Amino acid sequence: YFFAVFPIWLGSFIAAGFSTPLILILITWVVLRFSVTNVLPWKSISLGILLFVLIYPHLANFRQQIWVLEPQASLSEKVHSFVASFLPNALNPWQEQTYGFVSNTGLIRRVSLILPFSYVIQNTPSPVPYWNGITYEILPVAWIPRLIWSTKPEERWGNKFGQRYKILEEGDTSTSINIPWITELFVNFGQNGVIFGMALIGMLMGFLDRIFNGYETNTIERSIAVGLILPLFYQESNFSLMTGSLLLQVLSILAYFYILIFFTRLARAKWNTRQSALND
């Protein structure tokens, strides 16, 4: 199933211009492989890292092409633009660019979450005052589906964060800057927020690991851990955005599998009863 649908996933990711889902798929596959064989697939890991290093620097030019210059392009045209971004006449992907908190390559900006953290420490609470928990206000209701609450507030903190700290150009209302969990704690509550907040987050992660990844857990619970809990290891976006719908997702998947198991067992019991009657 994985290898059959992977080309479809790949096409949709290229069309969107996002690389994170592909990275998560590779990590998920590595985790599943290790859980079955107890051996890390070092060749696949090395190949994945190499491809990421080679591809990621070109994504900025590619996204500029499909998001701004050709937003209505078809999937085949976007794939062609993606391939063309590797040609020699493409812009130099390693050239340094300045984005507020760092002057370096896009690859380093992407993987170094310490950079935005250092930047907000230097600028908070002066000249930028603390947010005092405003980014967590939606957390108690984040689990409610928009299908039920159509006017549920949208989370636009990435753009507001970029504007507030002058990382984005004034008037840019579309670009979003990721707010890692530790950075979000500092911009809201400062040093004490980081100390106590990360302690609470550590307890939460331990609780989730204990519930869904213990030795006595069944296949369904471990599947939930791989599908929903694993992505939390890289905490690059604000807390409510990454975890707000987690409870509803877990309950939905549990309900789906257990209802499916119930009807499967019911159908099997009826089949066995029918077969016994025919044999008699």
PDB file of C-alpha atoms in Angstrom:
ATOM      1  CA  TYR A   1       0.000   0.000   0.000  1.00  0.00           C
ATOM      2  CA  PHE A   2       2.745   2.440   0.940  1.00  0.00           C
ATOM      3  CA  PHE A   3       4.735   2.049  -2.260  1.00  0.00           C
ATOM      4  CA  ALA A   4       1.549   2.088  -4.355  1.00  0.00           C
ATOM      5  CA  VAL A   5       0.281   5.422  -3.030  1.00  0.00           C
ATOM      6  CA  PHE A   6       3.648   7.074  -2.448  1.00  0.00           C
ATOM      7  CA  PRO A   7       3.840   8.540  -6.005  1.00  0.00           C
ATOM      8  CA  ILE A   8       0.393  10.111  -5.431  1.00  0.00           C
ATOM      9  CA  TRP A   9       1.553  11.609  -2.137  1.00  0.00           C
ATOM     10  CA  LEU A  10       4.735  12.829  -3.766  1.00  0.00           C
ATOM     11  CA  GLY A  11       2.783  14.606  -6.500  1.00  0.00           C
ATOM     12  CA  SER A  12       0.502  16.347  -4.005  1.00  0.00           C
ATOM     13  CA  PHE A  13       3.475  17.494  -1.920  1.00  0.00           C
ATOM     14  CA  ILE A  14       5.257  18.865  -4.973  1.00  0.00           C
ATOM     15  CA  ALA A  15       2.076  20.697  -5.960  1.00  0.00           C
ATOM     16  CA  ALA A  16       1.859  22.271  -2.501  1.00  0.00           C
ATOM     17  CA  GLY A  17       5.589  23.007  -2.222  1.00  0.00           C
ATOM     18  CA  PHE A  18       5.912  21.526   1.281  1.00  0.00           C
ATOM     19  CA  SER A  19       8.667  19.129   2.326  1.00  0.00           C
ATOM     20  CA  THR A  20       7.694  18.388   5.940  1.00  0.00           C
ATOM     21  CA  PRO A  21       5.168  15.600   5.111  1.00  0.00           C
ATOM     22  CA  LEU A  22       7.778  13.775   3.052  1.00  0.00           C
ATOM     23  CA  ILE A  23      10.270  13.973   5.918  1.00  0.00           C
ATOM     24  CA  LEU A  24       7.665  12.663   8.360  1.00  0.00           C
ATOM     25  CA  ILE A  25       6.848   9.777   6.017  1.00  0.00           C
ATOM     26  CA  LEU A  26      10.519   8.784   5.864  1.00  0.00           C
ATOM     27  CA  ILE A  27      10.874   9.018   9.649  1.00  0.00           C
ATOM     28  CA  THR A  28       7.684   6.990  10.152  1.00  0.00           C
ATOM     29  CA  TRP A  29       8.970   4.296   7.811  1.00  0.00           C
ATOM     30  CA  VAL A  30      12.308   4.179   9.676  1.00  0.00           C
ATOM     31  CA  VAL A  31      10.517   3.852  13.029  1.00  0.00           C
ATOM     32  CA  LEU A  32       8.253   1.076  11.748  1.00  0.00           C
ATOM     33  CA  ARG A  33      11.190  -0.735  10.191  1.00  0.00           C
ATOM     34  CA  PHE A  34      13.179  -0.527  13.414  1.00  0.00           C
ATOM     35  CA  SER A  35      10.217  -1.732  15.502  1.00  0.00           C
ATOM     36  CA  VAL A  36       9.969  -4.860  13.344  1.00  0.00           C
ATOM     37  CA  THR A  37      13.636  -5.671  12.690  1.00  0.00           C
ATOM     38  CA  ASN A  38      15.443  -3.918  15.595  1.00  0.00           C
ATOM     39  CA  VAL A  39      17.925  -2.693  12.991  1.00  0.00           C
ATOM     40  CA  LEU A  40      18.153   0.887  11.786  1.00  0.00           C
ATOM     41  CA  PRO A  41      18.158   1.171   7.957  1.00  0.00           C
ATOM     42  CA  TRP A  42      21.247   3.372   7.811  1.00  0.00           C
ATOM     43  CA  LYS A  43      21.399   3.360   4.004  1.00  0.00           C
ATOM     44  CA  SER A  44      17.859   4.713   3.725  1.00  0.00           C
ATOM     45  CA  ILE A  45      18.504   7.257   6.467  1.00  0.00           C
ATOM     46  CA  SER A  46      21.693   8.478   4.782  1.00  0.00           C
ATOM     47  CA  LEU A  47      19.969   8.650   1.398  1.00  0.00           C
ATOM     48  CA  GLY A  48      17.061  10.605   2.886  1.00  0.00           C
ATOM     49  CA  ILE A  49      19.390  13.121   4.551  1.00  0.00           C
ATOM     50  CA  LEU A  50      21.374  13.525   1.337  1.00  0.00           C
ATOM     51  CA  LEU A  51      18.229  14.137  -0.730  1.00  0.00           C
ATOM     52  CA  PHE A  52      16.962  16.647   1.809  1.00  0.00           C
ATOM     53  CA  VAL A  53      20.242  18.564   1.770  1.00  0.00           C
ATOM     54  CA  LEU A  54      20.234  18.628  -2.032  1.00  0.00           C
ATOM     55  CA  ILE A  55      16.543  19.447  -2.535  1.00  0.00           C
ATOM     56  CA  TYR A  56      15.654  21.847   0.267  1.00  0.00           C
ATOM     57  CA  PRO A  57      17.751  24.834  -0.881  1.00  0.00           C
ATOM     58  CA  HIS A  58      15.812  24.835  -4.179  1.00  0.00           C
ATOM     59  CA  LEU A  59      12.380  24.947  -2.555  1.00  0.00           C
ATOM     60  CA  ALA A  60      12.387  28.731  -2.029  1.00  0.00           C
ATOM     61  CA  ASN A  61      12.712  29.375  -5.767  1.00  0.00           C
ATOM     62  CA  PHE A  62      10.188  26.644  -6.533  1.00  0.00           C
ATOM     63  CA  ARG A  63       7.621  28.015  -4.071  1.00  0.00           C
ATOM     64  CA  GLN A  64       8.092  31.503  -5.452  1.00  0.00           C
ATOM     65  CA  GLN A  65       7.278  30.073  -8.868  1.00  0.00           C
ATOM     66  CA  ILE A  66       4.147  28.096  -7.957  1.00  0.00           C
ATOM     67  CA  TRP A  67       2.759  30.340  -5.203  1.00  0.00           C
ATOM     68  CA  VAL A  68       3.310  33.749  -6.779  1.00  0.00           C
ATOM     69  CA  LEU A  69       4.124  33.484 -10.470  1.00  0.00           C
ATOM     70  CA  GLU A  70       2.099  30.398 -11.442  1.00  0.00           C
ATOM     71  CA  PRO A  71      -0.525  29.772  -8.716  1.00  0.00           C
ATOM     72  CA  GLN A  72      -3.014  28.274 -11.205  1.00  0.00           C
ATOM     73  CA  ALA A  73      -0.538  25.908 -12.852  1.00  0.00           C
ATOM     74  CA  SER A  74      -1.525  22.266 -13.274  1.00  0.00           C
ATOM     75  CA  LEU A  75       0.164  19.451 -11.376  1.00  0.00           C
ATOM     76  CA  SER A  76       2.251  18.448 -14.397  1.00  0.00           C
ATOM     77  CA  GLU A  77       3.402  22.063 -14.840  1.00  0.00           C
ATOM     78  CA  LYS A  78       4.353  22.269 -11.164  1.00  0.00           C
ATOM     79  CA  VAL A  79       6.318  19.037 -11.389  1.00  0.00           C
ATOM     80  CA  HIS A  80       8.096  20.456 -14.453  1.00  0.00           C
ATOM     81  CA  SER A  81       8.896  23.644 -12.500  1.00  0.00           C
ATOM     82  CA  PHE A  82      10.220  21.544  -9.623  1.00  0.00           C
ATOM     83  CA  VAL A  83      12.581  19.642 -11.925  1.00  0.00           C
ATOM     84  CA  ALA A  84      13.586  22.870 -13.682  1.00  0.00           C
ATOM     85  CA  SER A  85      14.593  24.424 -10.354  1.00  0.00           C
ATOM     86  CA  PHE A  86      17.613  22.070 -10.331  1.00  0.00           C
ATOM     87  CA  LEU A  87      18.882  23.197 -13.717  1.00  0.00           C
ATOM     88  CA  PRO A  88      22.127  25.222 -13.880  1.00  0.00           C
ATOM     89  CA  ASN A  89      20.347  28.417 -14.889  1.00  0.00           C
ATOM     90  CA  ALA A  90      18.301  28.436 -11.694  1.00  0.00           C
ATOM     91  CA  LEU A  91      19.153  30.992  -9.054  1.00  0.00           C
ATOM     92  CA  ASN A  92      21.956  30.075  -6.689  1.00  0.00           C
ATOM     93  CA  PRO A  93      20.123  28.271  -3.860  1.00  0.00           C
ATOM     94  CA  TRP A  94      22.990  28.691  -1.402  1.00  0.00           C
ATOM     95  CA  GLN A  95      23.119  32.462  -1.533  1.00  0.00           C
ATOM     96  CA  GLU A  96      22.672  34.097   1.836  1.00  0.00           C
ATOM     97  CA  GLN A  97      19.430  35.909   2.562  1.00  0.00           C
ATOM     98  CA  THR A  98      18.447  38.046   5.529  1.00  0.00           C
ATOM     99  CA  TYR A  99      15.234  37.285   7.395  1.00  0.00           C
ATOM    100  CA  GLY A 100      15.177  39.250  10.642  1.00  0.00           C
ATOM    101  CA  PHE A 101      16.687  36.831  13.118  1.00  0.00           C
ATOM    102  CA  VAL A 102      19.434  35.267  10.969  1.00  0.00           C
ATOM    103  CA  SER A 103      21.515  35.712   7.872  1.00  0.00           C
ATOM    104  CA  ASN A 104      22.258  32.225   6.576  1.00  0.00           C
ATOM    105  CA  THR A 105      21.022  29.560   4.219  1.00  0.00           C
ATOM    106  CA  GLY A 106      17.439  28.358   4.253  1.00  0.00           C
ATOM    107  CA  LEU A 107      18.532  24.877   5.278  1.00  0.00           C
ATOM    108  CA  ILE A 108      20.196  26.105   8.461  1.00  0.00           C
ATOM    109  CA  ARG A 109      17.232  28.338   9.271  1.00  0.00           C
ATOM    110  CA  ARG A 110      14.923  25.385   8.880  1.00  0.00           C
ATOM    111  CA  VAL A 111      16.626  22.889  11.175  1.00  0.00           C
ATOM    112  CA  SER A 112      18.021  25.268  13.806  1.00  0.00           C
ATOM    113  CA  LEU A 113      15.108  26.071  16.106  1.00  0.00           C
ATOM    114  CA  ILE A 114      17.607  27.718  18.481  1.00  0.00           C
ATOM    115  CA  LEU A 115      17.850  30.677  16.082  1.00  0.00           C
ATOM    116  CA  PRO A 116      14.324  32.102  16.545  1.00  0.00           C
ATOM    117  CA  PHE A 117      14.600  31.288  20.265  1.00  0.00           C
ATOM    118  CA  SER A 118      17.802  33.360  20.551  1.00  0.00           C
ATOM    119  CA  TYR A 119      16.210  36.157  18.559  1.00  0.00           C
ATOM    120  CA  VAL A 120      13.152  36.503  20.800  1.00  0.00           C
ATOM    121  CA  ILE A 121      15.328  36.387  23.931  1.00  0.00           C
ATOM    122  CA  GLN A 122      17.224  39.402  22.607  1.00  0.00           C
ATOM    123  CA  ASN A 123      14.018  41.319  21.830  1.00  0.00           C
ATOM    124  CA  THR A 124      11.666  40.319  24.668  1.00  0.00           C
ATOM    125  CA  PRO A 125      10.338  41.982  26.784  1.00  0.00           C
ATOM    126  CA  SER A 126      12.072  44.995  25.285  1.00  0.00           C
ATOM    127  CA  PRO A 127      11.299  46.294  22.729  1.00  0.00           C
ATOM    128  CA  VAL A 128       8.623  43.595  22.233  1.00  0.00           C
ATOM    129  CA  PRO A 129       6.468  42.979  25.363  1.00  0.00           C
ATOM    130  CA  TYR A 130       5.360  39.537  26.472  1.00  0.00           C
ATOM    131  CA  TRP A 131       2.250  38.049  24.887  1.00  0.00           C
ATOM    132  CA  ASN A 132       1.002  36.833  28.291  1.00  0.00           C
ATOM    133  CA  GLY A 133      -0.472  33.562  27.052  1.00  0.00           C
ATOM    134  CA  ILE A 134      -2.551  34.903  24.184  1.00  0.00           C
ATOM    135  CA  THR A 135      -1.389  32.158  21.792  1.00  0.00           C
ATOM    136  CA  TYR A 136      -2.812  29.488  24.132  1.00  0.00           C
ATOM    137  CA  GLU A 137      -6.313  30.999  24.400  1.00  0.00           C
ATOM    138  CA  ILE A 138      -7.762  28.772  21.665  1.00  0.00           C
ATOM    139  CA  LEU A 139      -6.315  25.563  23.158  1.00  0.00           C
ATOM    140  CA  PRO A 140      -9.432  24.605  25.239  1.00  0.00           C
ATOM    141  CA  VAL A 141     -11.669  24.749  22.136  1.00  0.00           C
ATOM    142  CA  ALA A 142      -9.154  23.765  19.442  1.00  0.00           C
ATOM    143  CA  TRP A 143     -10.523  20.197  19.416  1.00  0.00           C
ATOM    144  CA  ILE A 144     -13.965  21.326  18.198  1.00  0.00           C
ATOM    145  CA  PRO A 145     -14.299  20.569  14.442  1.00  0.00           C
ATOM    146  CA  ARG A 146     -14.912  23.545  12.204  1.00  0.00           C
ATOM    147  CA  LEU A 147     -17.801  21.558  10.721  1.00  0.00           C
ATOM    148  CA  ILE A 148     -19.595  22.053  14.041  1.00  0.00           C
ATOM    149  CA  TRP A 149     -18.240  25.540  14.842  1.00  0.00           C
ATOM    150  CA  SER A 150     -17.885  27.292  11.507  1.00  0.00           C
ATOM    151  CA  THR A 151     -16.780  30.571  13.071  1.00  0.00           C
ATOM    152  CA  LYS A 152     -14.053  29.011  15.227  1.00  0.00           C
ATOM    153  CA  PRO A 153     -11.100  31.447  15.338  1.00  0.00           C
ATOM    154  CA  GLU A 154      -8.308  30.668  12.906  1.00  0.00           C
ATOM    155  CA  GLU A 155      -4.765  30.385  14.172  1.00  0.00           C
ATOM    156  CA  ARG A 156      -2.744  33.114  12.475  1.00  0.00           C
ATOM    157  CA  TRP A 157      -0.031  33.414  15.092  1.00  0.00           C
ATOM    158  CA  GLY A 158       2.747  32.616  12.629  1.00  0.00           C
ATOM    159  CA  ASN A 159       2.076  35.791  10.676  1.00  0.00           C
ATOM    160  CA  LYS A 160       1.429  37.884  13.782  1.00  0.00           C
ATOM    161  CA  PHE A 161       4.681  36.624  15.281  1.00  0.00           C
ATOM    162  CA  GLY A 162       6.593  37.590  12.137  1.00  0.00           C
ATOM    163  CA  GLN A 163       5.071  41.062  12.086  1.00  0.00           C
ATOM    164  CA  ARG A 164       5.452  41.620  15.832  1.00  0.00           C
ATOM    165  CA  TYR A 165       9.163  40.829  15.742  1.00  0.00           C
ATOM    166  CA  LYS A 166       9.714  42.527  12.358  1.00  0.00           C
ATOM    167  CA  ILE A 167      10.842  39.297  10.724  1.00  0.00           C
ATOM    168  CA  LEU A 168       8.374  39.838   7.883  1.00  0.00           C
ATOM    169  CA  GLU A 169       8.019  42.908   5.744  1.00  0.00           C
ATOM    170  CA  GLU A 170       5.338  45.336   6.842  1.00  0.00           C
ATOM    171  CA  GLY A 171       2.090  44.593   5.053  1.00  0.00           C
ATOM    172  CA  ASP A 172       2.907  40.921   4.430  1.00  0.00           C
ATOM    173  CA  THR A 173      -0.247  39.183   5.673  1.00  0.00           C
ATOM    174  CA  SER A 174       0.228  35.834   3.925  1.00  0.00           C
ATOM    175  CA  THR A 175       3.629  34.558   5.061  1.00  0.00           C
ATOM    176  CA  SER A 176       3.765  32.549   8.283  1.00  0.00           C
ATOM    177  CA  ILE A 177       6.772  32.080  10.562  1.00  0.00           C
ATOM    178  CA  ASN A 178       6.799  28.892  12.620  1.00  0.00           C
ATOM    179  CA  ILE A 179       6.807  29.399  16.393  1.00  0.00           C
ATOM    180  CA  PRO A 180       8.539  26.462  18.109  1.00  0.00           C
ATOM    181  CA  TRP A 181       7.104  25.407  21.481  1.00  0.00           C
ATOM    182  CA  ILE A 182      10.035  26.678  23.528  1.00  0.00           C
ATOM    183  CA  THR A 183      10.027  30.003  21.656  1.00  0.00           C
ATOM    184  CA  GLU A 184       6.277  30.338  22.179  1.00  0.00           C
ATOM    185  CA  LEU A 185       6.725  29.838  25.919  1.00  0.00           C
ATOM    186  CA  PHE A 186       9.323  32.600  26.090  1.00  0.00           C
ATOM    187  CA  VAL A 187       7.389  35.168  24.046  1.00  0.00           C
ATOM    188  CA  ASN A 188       4.411  34.584  26.344  1.00  0.00           C
ATOM    189  CA  PHE A 189       5.912  34.153  29.821  1.00  0.00           C
ATOM    190  CA  GLY A 190       9.665  34.646  29.631  1.00  0.00           C
ATOM    191  CA  GLN A 191      12.291  32.509  31.352  1.00  0.00           C
ATOM    192  CA  ASN A 192       9.934  31.056  33.988  1.00  0.00           C
ATOM    193  CA  GLY A 193       7.534  30.073  31.240  1.00  0.00           C
ATOM    194  CA  VAL A 194      10.273  28.084  29.514  1.00  0.00           C
ATOM    195  CA  ILE A 195      11.337  26.276  32.708  1.00  0.00           C
ATOM    196  CA  PHE A 196       7.892  25.288  33.961  1.00  0.00           C
ATOM    197  CA  GLY A 197       6.276  25.030  30.530  1.00  0.00           C
ATOM    198  CA  MET A 198       8.860  22.608  29.142  1.00  0.00           C
ATOM    199  CA  ALA A 199       8.571  20.545  32.342  1.00  0.00           C
ATOM    200  CA  LEU A 200       4.819  20.229  31.750  1.00  0.00           C
ATOM    201  CA  ILE A 201       5.406  19.393  28.087  1.00  0.00           C
ATOM    202  CA  GLY A 202       7.877  16.699  29.136  1.00  0.00           C
ATOM    203  CA  MET A 203       5.227  15.204  31.435  1.00  0.00           C
ATOM    204  CA  LEU A 204       2.710  15.297  28.585  1.00  0.00           C
ATOM    205  CA  MET A 205       5.082  13.545  26.186  1.00  0.00           C
ATOM    206  CA  GLY A 206       5.867  10.913  28.834  1.00  0.00           C
ATOM    207  CA  PHE A 207       2.146  10.362  29.422  1.00  0.00           C
ATOM    208  CA  LEU A 208       1.447   9.929  25.697  1.00  0.00           C
ATOM    209  CA  ASP A 209       4.379   7.561  25.348  1.00  0.00           C
ATOM    210  CA  ARG A 210       3.204   5.532  28.351  1.00  0.00           C
ATOM    211  CA  ILE A 211      -0.371   5.281  27.042  1.00  0.00           C
ATOM    212  CA  PHE A 212       0.305   4.540  23.378  1.00  0.00           C
ATOM    213  CA  ASN A 213       3.787   3.065  23.267  1.00  0.00           C
ATOM    214  CA  GLY A 214       4.098   0.816  26.322  1.00  0.00           C
ATOM    215  CA  TYR A 215       5.000  -2.858  26.156  1.00  0.00           C
ATOM    216  CA  GLU A 216       1.429  -3.903  26.943  1.00  0.00           C
ATOM    217  CA  THR A 217      -0.219  -1.723  24.285  1.00  0.00           C
ATOM    218  CA  ASN A 218      -1.926  -3.393  21.359  1.00  0.00           C
ATOM    219  CA  THR A 219      -1.375  -2.887  17.650  1.00  0.00           C
ATOM    220  CA  ILE A 220      -4.084  -0.240  17.330  1.00  0.00           C
ATOM    221  CA  GLU A 221      -2.629   1.896  20.120  1.00  0.00           C
ATOM    222  CA  ARG A 222       0.876   1.633  18.681  1.00  0.00           C
ATOM    223  CA  SER A 223      -0.492   2.601  15.284  1.00  0.00           C
ATOM    224  CA  ILE A 224      -1.952   5.748  16.847  1.00  0.00           C
ATOM    225  CA  ALA A 225       1.424   6.463  18.429  1.00  0.00           C
ATOM    226  CA  VAL A 226       3.155   6.211  15.059  1.00  0.00           C
ATOM    227  CA  GLY A 227       0.549   8.189  13.149  1.00  0.00           C
ATOM    228  CA  LEU A 228      -0.307  10.939  15.623  1.00  0.00           C
ATOM    229  CA  ILE A 229       2.273  11.062  18.410  1.00  0.00           C
ATOM    230  CA  LEU A 230       5.453  10.630  16.360  1.00  0.00           C
ATOM    231  CA  PRO A 231       5.111  14.007  14.524  1.00  0.00           C
ATOM    232  CA  LEU A 232       5.291  15.782  17.897  1.00  0.00           C
ATOM    233  CA  PHE A 233       9.010  15.003  18.174  1.00  0.00           C
ATOM    234  CA  TYR A 234       9.832  18.060  16.015  1.00  0.00           C
ATOM    235  CA  GLN A 235       8.072  20.944  17.772  1.00  0.00           C
ATOM    236  CA  GLU A 236       8.403  23.629  15.120  1.00  0.00           C
ATOM    237  CA  SER A 237       4.890  25.160  15.208  1.00  0.00           C
ATOM    238  CA  ASN A 238       2.907  26.668  18.064  1.00  0.00           C
ATOM    239  CA  PHE A 239       1.525  24.245  20.635  1.00  0.00           C
ATOM    240  CA  SER A 240      -2.217  24.533  19.996  1.00  0.00           C
ATOM    241  CA  LEU A 241      -1.743  24.190  16.245  1.00  0.00           C
ATOM    242  CA  MET A 242       0.131  20.892  16.639  1.00  0.00           C
ATOM    243  CA  THR A 243      -1.878  19.387  19.506  1.00  0.00           C
ATOM    244  CA  GLY A 244      -5.288  21.088  19.492  1.00  0.00           C
ATOM    245  CA  SER A 245      -7.042  18.361  17.508  1.00  0.00           C
ATOM    246  CA  LEU A 246      -4.985  15.475  18.923  1.00  0.00           C
ATOM    247  CA  LEU A 247      -7.635  14.284  21.400  1.00  0.00           C
ATOM    248  CA  LEU A 248     -10.371  14.224  18.760  1.00  0.00           C
ATOM    249  CA  GLN A 249      -8.080  12.429  16.305  1.00  0.00           C
ATOM    250  CA  VAL A 250      -7.189   9.751  18.850  1.00  0.00           C
ATOM    251  CA  LEU A 251     -10.836   9.177  19.779  1.00  0.00           C
ATOM    252  CA  SER A 252     -11.874   9.078  16.122  1.00  0.00           C
ATOM    253  CA  ILE A 253      -9.220   6.516  15.192  1.00  0.00           C
ATOM    254  CA  LEU A 254      -9.989   4.384  18.257  1.00  0.00           C
ATOM    255  CA  ALA A 255     -13.695   4.465  17.409  1.00  0.00           C
ATOM    256  CA  TYR A 256     -12.996   3.618  13.773  1.00  0.00           C
ATOM    257  CA  PHE A 257     -10.840   0.585  14.538  1.00  0.00           C
ATOM    258  CA  TYR A 258     -12.906  -0.801  17.406  1.00  0.00           C
ATOM    259  CA  ILE A 259     -16.177  -0.397  15.520  1.00  0.00           C
ATOM    260  CA  LEU A 260     -14.548  -2.108  12.538  1.00  0.00           C
ATOM    261  CA  ILE A 261     -13.295  -4.922  14.798  1.00  0.00           C
ATOM    262  CA  PHE A 262     -16.748  -5.314  16.360  1.00  0.00           C
ATOM    263  CA  PHE A 263     -18.517  -5.726  13.034  1.00  0.00           C
ATOM    264  CA  THR A 264     -15.752  -7.969  11.720  1.00  0.00           C
ATOM    265  CA  ARG A 265     -16.104 -10.291  14.704  1.00  0.00           C
ATOM    266  CA  LEU A 266     -19.887 -10.185  14.391  1.00  0.00           C
ATOM    267  CA  ALA A 267     -19.697 -11.116  10.712  1.00  0.00           C
ATOM    268  CA  ARG A 268     -17.183 -13.878  11.475  1.00  0.00           C
ATOM    269  CA  ALA A 269     -19.428 -15.298  14.220  1.00  0.00           C
ATOM    270  CA  LYS A 270     -22.413 -15.344  11.867  1.00  0.00           C
ATOM    271  CA  TRP A 271     -20.298 -17.016   9.209  1.00  0.00           C
ATOM    272  CA  ASN A 272     -19.068 -19.687  11.624  1.00  0.00           C
ATOM    273  CA  THR A 273     -22.640 -20.298  12.838  1.00  0.00           C
ATOM    274  CA  ARG A 274     -23.832 -20.665   9.262  1.00  0.00           C
ATOM    275  CA  GLN A 275     -20.992 -23.018   8.387  1.00  0.00           C
ATOM    276  CA  SER A 276     -21.727 -25.150  11.450  1.00  0.00           C
ATOM    277  CA  ALA A 277     -25.389 -25.347  10.486  1.00  0.00           C
ATOM    278  CA  LEU A 278     -24.506 -26.416   6.946  1.00  0.00           C
ATOM    279  CA  ASN A 279     -22.105 -29.053   8.234  1.00  0.00           C
ATOM    280  CA  ASP A 280     -24.801 -30.445  10.557  1.00  0.00           C
TER     281      ASP A 280
END
